[in-house]
Amino acid sequence: MTIKPSKTQRLPDAELGSLRREDVLQMDAPNRMRWFYLRRFKHAELERVAQDLKELLGEDNETKVISVIGMTGIGKTTLAQSIVESLRAAARADEAHASEVPVIYVRAPADGDRALSWKGLYTRLLKAGNEPFVEMKRATKEVGGVLQLSRERSTLADLRSYLEKMLTHRNVKALVIDEALHLLRFGEYEAIMDTLKSLADIHSTKLFLIGSFDIAELMTQYGQVARRSEIVHYRRYETGKVNPNSLTAHQKEFEAVVAKFQAAWPCREVPNLEAIWHPLMHQSLGSVGLLKVLLLRLASLQMEAKDERFLPAHLKKAFKAKKALAKIEEETTQGEEKLMGACYGDGADLSQEELAGVMPLRKAA
Amino acid sequence: MMALSAVQGSAQSSAPGPVTPLYGLLPQDVGLGQIESLPSYLYGLANAHSFPITALIHRVIPTLAKLHEVKSPRALTAWEKSPSSSLAVSPGFALNLAECLVALTGRSEVRRTVLAPALKFVTGQQLQSHALRVCPRCLLDDEERGELPYCRLLWTLRSVTCCSIHGTVLVEAKCGDVKSTKRAFHSSRMRSGGSCGSCGSNAFRCLTVTEVTAGELELWKAHQIAEAVEQWVNLQEESLVRLKRELRIYCAERDGCEQLAVRCGLTKSTLSRWLNLPAARLSLAAMLDLCASEGFTLAKLLVADLTRTTWPAAVAPSRLKRRVVRLDRRRLEAALDEAIAKGKQVGDVAVEEGVNRSSLERIGALYEKLRDQNARERRSKRTLRIKAAVADAETVLRKLMQAGKVPSTRNAGLQTEQVWAVSQARCVALICLRMKLGDVSVSMPNRSIALNPQFQDEVVRAAERLRGELLNYKTVQSGPTTVSTLDAMKGDEVIAA
């Protein structure tokens, strides 16, 4: 594809994302920044989480409530959106399922109320499920043995019944609620979880809750819910001290990710990021999501400089303030401690003898 | 479940097509040609979405069709009065609506809920029954299966007079619950295709007609049509051409076309025209007669399969060839005389005497006298109807305004505990009266009666009477919206139209 150097109009994401770096370098700064923002790279932790989710989403898997928990900015929403996209693409490949909505994605409402607004959440879910004219719907009630449509506005129970119908008719497989932290404002965790679980029970729908460590308590506290729920912890890479002769697996992976970002750098002059991979890892607390935020800021500063020259001073501006970084690290460490031993794949350890015993018997060659 | 692809190096993803705006609800079908009819399907769709049926018909479907650039049918104006007849009037219109629903629901099966595919093979003449007929036992069976009772497409065909499953004569769905107080809630009632439109009872439990076992011929016809209904949506027009070719060979090998016409009760010219013109079609009743006389099966005949079967003795052509008889002038004159004295209709005399209207016309003066008498009666009836409609509207408007309520059709319905639909003359009268009293928040209803001079005179007279009584009817116009108020401001001048 050939791109004219003078091309300044904003391209759609799908088109922009498919371009090569050489083509993008001929474009203006906003397009290059957007292209860099759209870059997503595979890395070991992301693949592990994706594999865990694939197992939990299986039809034979009885898990009803799945929560994806991770530190701020690690890329949970991006992961959720990619789940939504892949589920949609897989489920609606043919015309026969044109009326189905395999997955619904909403952000939990944060509308300034002190209590959780179930009405707001239900309305959002209905609209995200492509439900037309929600305001025109009327509930049914029995009067003198005859079912009649209510003349009043829809109550919470009515909205719930519309939602149940929608989940069934649209054959919804997964309900993704992002920013699940907002669900906790009400405080009565048990009531919240009972309601959410009953939603998931309606039509073999799996409920995804996405949030930071605050929702870990909600997920682990209640036995009945925990029985059919799993927590998938989207972990950061362990930073640790660097021994140049023997890097840890986490450090090697992070270094590789930095190299991928460097290869996709949106300016002609490319800084040697690989040389500072460890300070970058430390600055982003081992999170690829935070690393990307940092690099976006760095690229933006370089683009604003004369002739788009990279200056070491840009690094100082792009790095997060020490106090802010310490605060994030403290919260993250506390959250990780809460989740220790409570996540998917954190089953009891078996001894070497027991492991040897469980292996299938094989005939000697 | 679906494979979860890991996040790739590129942001590009395969975008699925747009989701249909309405649920992909399948028409109900228990097999054996028992597919749901379109009006019944619309009720099911409204129930699934929790929409009142009128909202679905008048608002949701037209708006979504416009949004999704789908050809939308014109408004179903008579829906409130008679859902089945409003669709039965024009099979083409029903097909347009079905196509619109196919696009909005993504279900091609909706095409099977209309009679339009049959029109490739048979004429629309006397194809549909305008009255809604049901088999109460089928509806009860639906309930036993735990589903909402639904009306079958088969029951809308005039040639089908009995249920092909239970062998009982179809019953006209006239509500037997005459004392029902639930009529007032007509528009708010939750209905399925298989519930009474008047009292709301499920599976038409309100019907009081006793069950009658169908005759052998009726049952044979019902079976033949049920089999054909199963397959006619998939038939191609070329099969009709093939059928005609096969039938010409069939006639040539036997005793000719003329004898076939005699056997199946058709005129020779009709049969010959049908066989020789590729696009010509016979009525469904004529096709059944052809099958009955020759031992064909209708479903096979449509695919040009002329395999013969021996039918029971009762199965014979039911349409007799028209007989030409001499006109008995004296008898007809006597009948017309009697009709003038008793106030009968011309049509009734023709039926009683077994002649057509053109034969009666030959009697001359007596016929004209009866015809004019009938016309006068019709005019006086219309006058009475108009007066009654305007009087109803005037009364309800007066009551509503005295009660301090807006004289809307909804309030009129609640006040009188009756249906006030815009397809009714009294509803049109109410709206026209409001306009005459200066209410600019309503507009002239799109109904022919609203333009009738006699109707307009009555409305003007009623408005004059009301003006004297109701000085407190005031219209306030504020900004872009107009609000009708009843603020009891006695002494204020009425804003006249």
XYZ file of N, CA, C and O in Angstrom, chain A residues 17-18 38-40 42 46 50 53-54 57-59 82-83 85-92 98-101 130-133 136-138 140 144 146-149 151 162 165-166 169-170 173, chain B residues 1-14 16-25 47-52 55 59-60 63-64 105 107 182 185 187-190 199-200 410 414:
376
model
N -4.639 0.385 11.623
C -3.986 -0.732 12.329
C -3.335 -1.734 11.391
O -2.403 -2.448 11.781
N -3.816 -1.794 10.157
C -3.280 -2.795 9.234
C -2.043 -2.292 8.476
O -1.430 -3.045 7.722
N -2.494 1.636 18.751
C -3.226 0.416 18.349
C -2.350 -0.838 18.350
O -2.858 -1.949 18.212
N -1.015 -0.663 18.460
C -0.127 -1.851 18.475
C -0.396 -2.686 19.720
O -0.483 -2.151 20.825
N -0.608 -3.952 19.501
C -0.764 -4.873 20.641
C 0.184 -6.029 20.408
O 0.183 -6.605 19.313
N 1.859 -9.752 21.670
C 1.714 -10.961 22.498
C 2.829 -10.979 23.537
O 3.949 -10.586 23.237
N 0.009 -12.387 29.009
C -1.243 -12.185 28.267
C -1.733 -13.518 27.692
O -2.932 -13.842 27.768
N -5.195 -15.439 28.542
C -6.101 -15.790 27.433
C -6.402 -17.284 27.436
O -7.544 -17.701 27.216
N -8.796 -18.066 30.278
C -10.159 -17.644 29.945
C -10.790 -18.590 28.934
O -11.976 -18.897 29.010
N -9.972 -19.077 28.004
C -10.481 -20.025 27.006
C -11.010 -21.286 27.700
O -12.085 -21.792 27.372
N -14.234 -20.456 29.601
C -15.375 -20.160 28.724
C -15.939 -21.407 28.057
O -16.998 -21.338 27.431
N -15.267 -22.498 28.164
C -15.728 -23.738 27.527
C -17.134 -24.090 27.978
O -17.504 -23.854 29.132
N -17.937 -24.642 27.068
C -19.336 -24.947 27.396
C -19.454 -25.987 28.503
O -20.416 -26.004 29.252
N -10.722 -7.380 23.581
C -10.283 -8.390 22.610
C -11.059 -9.700 22.799
O -11.343 -10.403 21.839
N -11.450 -9.990 24.062
C -12.297 -11.173 24.312
C -13.632 -10.982 23.611
O -14.121 -11.865 22.909
N -14.398 -9.069 21.091
C -14.259 -9.122 19.634
C -14.148 -10.561 19.142
O -14.807 -10.955 18.183
N -13.298 -11.351 19.828
C -13.085 -12.725 19.343
C -14.340 -13.583 19.544
O -14.670 -14.411 18.705
N -15.072 -13.336 20.659
C -16.313 -14.094 20.875
C -17.351 -13.739 19.820
O -18.036 -14.608 19.294
N -17.440 -12.457 19.503
C -18.409 -12.017 18.496
C -18.081 -12.620 17.136
O -18.944 -13.135 16.441
N -16.811 -12.552 16.782
C -16.396 -13.047 15.463
C -16.631 -14.552 15.352
O -17.070 -15.050 14.314
N -16.382 -15.275 16.449
C -16.527 -16.734 16.407
C -17.986 -17.162 16.374
O -18.357 -18.106 15.691
N -18.826 -16.437 17.134
C -20.219 -16.882 17.273
C -21.087 -16.489 16.097
O -22.030 -17.172 15.758
N -20.794 -15.347 15.469
C -21.707 -14.868 14.448
C -21.097 -14.923 13.062
O -21.175 -14.017 12.265
N -27.783 -14.251 12.903
C -27.734 -12.788 12.745
C -28.437 -12.055 13.875
O -28.137 -10.897 14.127
N -29.373 -12.712 14.552
C -30.085 -12.011 15.626
C -29.403 -12.219 16.977
O -29.861 -11.700 17.982
N -28.344 -12.992 17.017
C -27.714 -13.307 18.309
C -26.670 -12.268 18.702
O -25.980 -11.724 17.853
N -26.599 -12.045 19.994
C -25.563 -11.159 20.542
C -24.753 -12.029 21.504
O -25.133 -12.184 22.659
N -28.419 -4.387 22.080
C -29.093 -3.996 20.841
C -30.610 -4.000 20.992
O -31.343 -4.255 20.044
N -31.078 -3.744 22.194
C -32.516 -3.797 22.460
C -33.167 -2.488 22.004
O -32.798 -1.413 22.476
N -34.129 -2.547 21.072
C -34.712 -1.294 20.589
C -35.819 -0.774 21.502
O -36.520 -1.559 22.143
N -35.984 0.513 21.550
C -37.104 1.179 22.235
C -37.344 0.651 23.658
O -38.457 0.244 23.982
N -40.250 2.058 25.484
C -41.609 1.715 25.048
C -42.081 0.366 25.561
O -43.220 -0.019 25.362
N -41.206 -0.355 26.196
C -41.578 -1.684 26.686
C -42.540 -1.559 27.864
O -42.441 -0.619 28.641
N -43.417 -2.517 27.944
C -44.370 -2.543 29.048
C -44.416 -3.942 29.648
O -44.457 -4.935 28.921
N -46.053 -7.105 31.883
C -47.392 -7.692 31.939
C -47.791 -7.947 33.382
O -46.954 -8.236 34.223
N -57.750 -10.056 36.723
C -58.961 -10.856 36.479
C -58.708 -12.033 35.552
O -59.527 -12.347 34.692
N -56.652 -12.273 33.176
C -56.181 -11.906 31.827
C -54.866 -11.145 31.960
O -54.747 -10.253 32.799
N -53.908 -11.518 31.149
C -52.624 -10.814 31.184
C -52.783 -9.451 30.531
O -53.289 -9.342 29.421
N -52.377 -8.423 31.255
C -52.488 -7.077 30.695
C -51.150 -6.378 30.729
O -50.318 -6.653 31.587
N -50.998 -5.467 29.788
C -49.776 -4.672 29.761
C -49.923 -3.509 30.728
O -50.957 -2.849 30.741
N -49.622 0.094 32.312
C -49.600 1.430 31.708
C -48.500 2.290 32.343
O -48.162 3.344 31.855
N -37.258 -7.853 31.254
C -36.855 -7.583 29.868
C -35.458 -8.144 29.617
O -35.183 -8.694 28.554
N -35.494 -11.876 29.168
C -35.974 -12.221 27.815
C -34.873 -11.985 26.797
O -34.669 -12.783 25.880
N -34.182 -10.872 26.969
C -33.129 -10.525 26.007
C -32.003 -11.554 26.031
O -31.538 -12.001 24.987
N -33.404 -14.707 24.227
C -33.656 -14.576 22.785
C -32.397 -14.246 21.999
O -32.261 -14.665 20.853
N -31.516 -13.468 22.610
C -30.290 -13.088 21.902
C -29.184 -14.129 22.085
O -28.090 -13.953 21.572
N -23.932 -15.430 25.505
C -23.037 -16.402 26.147
C -22.216 -15.775 27.260
O -21.837 -16.441 28.203
N -17.120 -24.152 23.351
C -17.514 -22.768 23.038
C -16.568 -22.191 22.003
O -15.801 -22.899 21.385
N -16.608 -20.910 21.859
C -15.801 -20.266 20.848
C -14.335 -20.241 21.245
O -14.003 -20.163 22.413
N -13.510 -20.293 20.230
C -12.081 -20.238 20.507
C -11.697 -18.800 20.827
O -12.154 -17.866 20.205
N -10.925 -18.669 21.833
C -10.524 -17.325 22.227
C -9.148 -17.049 21.663
O -8.165 -17.625 22.086
N -9.123 -16.181 20.694
C -7.826 -15.889 20.085
C -7.078 -14.878 20.943
O -7.646 -13.935 21.448
N -5.829 -15.123 21.117
C -5.025 -14.200 21.914
C -4.856 -12.899 21.141
O -5.079 -12.839 19.938
N -4.499 -11.888 21.859
C -4.368 -10.590 21.222
C -3.226 -10.650 20.207
O -2.133 -11.097 20.513
N -3.528 -10.240 19.016
C -2.556 -10.358 17.939
C -1.727 -9.083 17.791
O -2.009 -8.064 18.404
N -0.761 -9.194 16.920
C 0.112 -8.063 16.675
C -0.600 -6.902 16.003
O -0.160 -5.773 16.082
N -1.684 -7.179 15.345
C -2.404 -6.115 14.660
C -3.713 -5.852 15.377
O -4.275 -6.715 16.025
N -4.193 -4.619 15.247
C -5.453 -4.262 15.909
C -6.645 -4.699 15.091
O -7.769 -4.617 15.522
N -6.406 -5.180 13.877
C -7.515 -5.521 12.983
C -8.219 -6.792 13.469
O -7.597 -7.725 13.921
N -9.548 -6.805 13.388
C -10.283 -8.023 13.722
C -11.389 -8.214 12.708
O -11.850 -7.261 12.093
N -11.834 -9.476 12.560
C -12.899 -9.724 11.588
C -14.215 -9.266 12.192
O -14.663 -9.806 13.189
N -18.050 -8.955 12.692
C -19.259 -9.670 12.294
C -20.283 -8.698 11.735
O -20.193 -7.498 11.958
N -21.267 -9.216 11.013
C -22.303 -8.376 10.415
C -23.160 -7.746 11.504
O -23.063 -8.104 12.664
N -24.001 -6.781 11.109
C -24.807 -6.112 12.124
C -25.846 -7.052 12.738
O -26.346 -7.955 12.069
N -26.136 -6.819 14.001
C -27.131 -7.648 14.697
C -28.514 -7.178 14.263
O -28.740 -5.977 14.107
N -29.419 -8.108 14.071
C -30.770 -7.716 13.651
C -31.447 -6.955 14.788
O -31.261 -7.302 15.952
N -32.215 -5.922 14.467
C -32.785 -5.112 15.548
C -33.861 -5.835 16.358
O -34.067 -5.512 17.515
N -34.541 -6.821 15.759
C -35.551 -7.569 16.517
C -35.057 -8.987 16.749
O -34.207 -9.487 16.009
N -35.600 -9.640 17.777
C -35.188 -11.011 18.085
C -35.450 -11.932 16.891
O -36.443 -11.767 16.182
N -34.601 -12.920 16.742
C -34.790 -13.887 15.657
C -35.809 -14.951 16.037
O -35.487 -16.137 16.058
N -37.016 -14.509 16.330
C -38.073 -15.429 16.763
C -38.545 -16.278 15.585
O -38.843 -15.734 14.521
N -44.974 -9.925 22.115
C -44.844 -10.491 23.462
C -43.388 -10.703 23.837
O -42.984 -10.411 24.962
N -42.605 -11.222 22.881
C -41.195 -11.507 23.177
C -40.452 -10.228 23.534
O -39.581 -10.237 24.402
N -40.814 -9.118 22.888
C -40.115 -7.854 23.149
C -40.788 -7.013 24.227
O -40.342 -5.899 24.496
N -41.891 -7.507 24.784
C -42.680 -6.746 25.775
C -43.194 -5.420 25.219
O -43.274 -4.417 25.925
N -43.525 -5.409 23.938
C -44.121 -4.216 23.345
C -45.635 -4.425 23.249
O -46.066 -5.539 22.930
N -46.440 -3.376 23.466
C -47.854 -3.503 23.101
C -47.913 -3.725 21.581
O -47.092 -3.153 20.848
N -47.882 -0.665 19.456
C -46.570 0.017 19.415
C -45.664 -0.676 18.407
O -44.947 -0.022 17.650
N -45.183 1.893 15.505
C -43.968 2.661 15.806
C -42.682 1.879 15.545
O -41.805 2.346 14.825
N -42.592 0.699 16.181
C -41.303 -0.012 16.174
C -40.916 -0.465 14.766
O -39.829 -0.142 14.286
N -40.179 2.480 12.274
C -38.952 3.220 12.620
C -37.713 2.382 12.329
O -36.745 2.879 11.743
N -37.743 1.107 12.745
C -36.569 0.257 12.517
C -36.342 0.022 11.027
O -35.199 -0.019 10.564
N -35.642 -9.444 11.597
C -35.411 -10.547 12.544
C -34.338 -11.514 12.069
O -33.853 -12.331 12.856
N -34.870 -13.960 10.118
C -35.478 -15.287 9.980
C -36.209 -15.405 8.644
O -37.273 -14.804 8.454
N -63.974 -6.910 30.438
C -62.561 -6.693 30.149
C -62.372 -5.961 28.826
O -61.267 -5.629 28.453
N -60.209 -2.768 28.261
C -58.752 -2.791 28.271
C -58.184 -3.386 26.996
O -57.102 -3.919 26.978
N -56.828 -2.310 24.304
C -55.506 -1.949 23.785
C -54.384 -2.355 24.726
O -53.255 -2.497 24.305
N -54.701 -2.524 26.019
C -53.631 -2.819 26.958
C -53.479 -4.314 27.216
O -52.599 -4.736 27.927
N -54.378 -5.091 26.625
C -54.338 -6.515 26.934
C -53.169 -7.201 26.236
O -52.833 -6.892 25.104
N -52.563 -8.105 26.965
C -51.483 -8.891 26.393
C -52.129 -10.027 25.620
O -52.917 -10.782 26.176
N -62.421 -10.582 24.563
C -62.399 -10.767 26.016
C -61.022 -11.181 26.513
O -60.751 -11.150 27.707
N -60.149 -11.567 25.613
C -58.768 -11.887 26.001
C -58.557 -13.304 26.473
O -57.453 -13.655 26.887
N -57.774 8.224 24.473
C -57.457 7.304 25.579
C -58.419 7.533 26.744
O -58.978 6.590 27.304
N -61.362 5.173 28.519
C -61.480 4.897 29.955
C -62.839 5.340 30.481
O -63.434 4.681 31.333
